[in-house]
Amino acid sequence: MNLSNHFLIAMPTTHDPVFGGSVVYLCEHNERGALGIVINKPTDITIDSLLERLELKLEIHAFSGQPVMFGGPVQDDRGFVLHSPEGNRFSSMLRITDEIAFTTSRDILEALASGSGPSRVLVSIGYAGWNPGQLEQEIGRNGWLTVAAKPDVIFDLPIAERYSAAIKLLGFDPLMLSSESGHA
């Protein structure tokens, strides 16, 4: 089961301080584990202030004021960017679909600052990672719901609406689910 390009939606009963209420976009899921970005937990850092810290001046203001997300607890001192692919021009870009790519290199931030970057972006600090088999165990213990991802939820919706929009993609009300595993 490959869950790349899926949303992991924290069960409504999850009270974990890191992942409670989270929607994670899975960039990669394979035998080596899984890597994703939380798409609905803003930090108090904006893209323009992040670029300023990196001594990059924002030339266009399309992203001015847009918050940087808390992408997850792993490498929370590094930037990670979900974006529209628009060509394979970034040095460490992983094309996930025709509409979503993942880049970790500084060149994408330089492109954003100069106005030549992708038109759709979500910048995060840190990522969510799972060792081989760990995510499958968490799903098996009813920790996460999964559904195929939609780019508009990541890039177009206000942050406060992303969790409920991801839940609507499931087609049922997860509050009707039990967090307990049953045995017949």
XYZ file of C-alpha atoms in Angstrom:
184
model
C 0.000 0.000 0.000
C 1.667 3.206 -1.196
C 0.115 6.311 0.315
C 2.199 8.903 -1.543
C -0.073 11.769 -2.662
C -2.558 11.022 0.124
C -3.686 13.025 3.106
C -3.228 11.575 6.563
C -5.986 13.040 8.695
C -5.611 12.795 12.457
C -8.634 11.105 14.008
C -10.887 13.683 15.681
C -10.187 11.893 18.985
C -6.405 12.436 18.660
C -5.171 14.788 21.370
C -1.469 14.549 20.545
C 0.058 18.052 20.854
C 2.005 17.635 17.599
C -0.478 15.824 15.365
C -3.917 16.413 16.923
C -6.129 18.176 14.363
C -3.497 17.733 11.655
C -3.678 17.033 7.968
C -0.405 15.652 6.614
C 0.319 15.521 2.897
C 2.392 12.381 2.224
C 5.180 13.168 -0.235
C 6.798 9.759 -0.100
C 5.773 6.344 1.234
C 7.770 3.228 0.468
C 9.732 0.388 2.066
C 12.124 2.936 3.648
C 9.301 4.689 5.520
C 7.201 7.782 4.938
C 7.713 11.541 4.713
C 4.991 14.165 4.838
C 4.260 17.820 5.502
C 1.597 19.079 7.925
C -0.462 21.500 5.802
C -2.683 23.119 8.434
C -0.472 24.246 11.348
C 0.859 27.756 10.719
C 3.858 29.115 12.592
C 4.260 32.779 13.501
C 6.843 33.103 10.709
C 5.783 34.493 7.325
C 7.388 33.634 3.993
C 8.705 37.176 3.623
C 10.279 37.150 7.119
C 11.825 33.728 6.403
C 13.326 35.039 3.173
C 14.615 38.089 5.031
C 16.367 35.816 7.559
C 18.029 34.082 4.618
C 19.074 37.478 3.244
C 16.736 37.143 0.254
C 14.560 40.116 -0.653
C 11.006 39.351 -1.721
C 10.618 41.094 -5.086
C 6.979 40.182 -5.665
C 4.411 40.332 -2.946
C 2.160 37.417 -3.886
C 3.435 35.490 -0.845
C 3.902 38.447 1.478
C 2.291 37.694 4.831
C 1.642 34.047 3.949
C 2.525 31.914 6.990
C 5.185 29.234 7.004
C 3.707 25.933 8.194
C 4.939 23.705 11.002
C 5.612 20.772 8.663
C 6.433 18.337 11.445
C 8.883 17.641 14.255
C 11.743 16.249 12.117
C 14.503 18.674 11.016
C 12.520 21.606 12.348
C 15.397 23.933 11.529
C 15.151 23.333 7.754
C 12.736 24.521 5.119
C 10.632 22.260 2.922
C 8.409 23.421 0.075
C 5.351 21.855 -1.531
C 4.710 23.528 -4.877
C 3.378 23.252 -8.395
C 6.136 21.522 -10.450
C 6.354 24.008 -13.351
C 9.486 22.365 -14.730
C 12.301 20.339 -13.159
C 14.503 23.296 -12.358
C 15.222 22.925 -8.645
C 18.224 20.926 -7.505
C 16.454 18.677 -5.000
C 12.931 18.459 -6.382
C 10.755 15.372 -6.053
C 7.851 15.423 -8.514
C 4.987 13.667 -6.725
C 2.233 14.280 -9.311
C 1.731 16.581 -12.291
C 0.360 19.160 -9.825
C 2.518 18.726 -6.708
C 6.280 18.620 -6.134
C 8.464 18.719 -3.021
C 11.732 20.640 -2.846
C 14.276 21.073 -0.051
C 16.935 23.205 -1.735
C 17.571 26.920 -1.289
C 17.173 27.589 -5.018
C 13.373 27.388 -4.768
C 13.393 30.073 -2.050
C 15.662 32.225 -4.231
C 13.200 31.772 -7.116
C 10.252 32.704 -4.859
C 12.055 35.827 -3.695
C 12.882 36.936 -7.242
C 9.377 36.310 -8.552
C 10.402 33.429 -10.811
C 9.208 30.656 -8.475
C 6.202 28.392 -8.758
C 2.750 29.968 -8.665
C 1.473 27.642 -5.931
C 3.576 27.073 -2.796
C 3.360 25.924 0.783
C 6.543 26.558 2.741
C 7.157 24.605 5.942
C 9.744 24.276 8.639
C 10.316 20.614 9.481
C 8.555 17.509 8.237
C 6.772 14.455 9.573
C 8.642 11.189 9.164
C 7.979 7.530 9.886
C 10.350 4.563 9.972
C 9.550 1.470 7.863
C 6.256 -0.032 9.060
C 5.629 2.693 11.657
C 2.947 4.545 9.693
C 1.171 1.301 8.839
C 1.078 0.451 12.577
C -0.347 3.880 13.435
C -3.030 3.501 10.749
C -3.783 -0.007 12.032
C -4.287 1.424 15.530
C -6.817 3.909 14.073
C -4.514 6.891 14.533
C -4.964 8.212 11.002
C -7.571 8.319 8.270
C -6.272 8.338 4.698
C -7.728 9.781 1.524
C -6.358 10.711 -1.900
C -5.031 14.280 -1.777
C -6.412 17.222 -3.715
C -3.998 20.067 -4.586
C -6.618 22.779 -3.999
C -6.858 21.785 -0.313
C -3.103 22.387 0.032
C -2.725 25.530 -2.045
C -6.070 27.306 -2.359
C -8.063 26.896 0.843
C -7.610 29.048 3.928
C -5.587 27.157 6.541
C -8.529 26.967 8.970
C -10.626 25.096 6.364
C -8.087 22.416 5.375
C -8.929 19.867 8.092
C -12.684 19.934 7.427
C -12.098 19.898 3.640
C -9.846 16.828 3.944
C -12.475 15.129 6.116
C -15.173 15.857 3.507
C -13.043 14.003 0.925
C -13.623 10.831 2.992
C -17.336 10.887 2.195
C -18.403 10.043 5.769
C -18.344 11.554 9.252
C -15.308 10.253 11.140
C -16.947 11.182 14.448
C -19.079 8.084 13.847
C -15.958 5.922 13.999
C -14.648 4.362 17.153
C -11.012 4.773 18.097
C -11.099 1.224 19.462
C -10.146 -1.765 17.331
C -12.849 -4.399 17.250
C -12.510 -8.160 17.394
C -15.253 -10.306 15.941
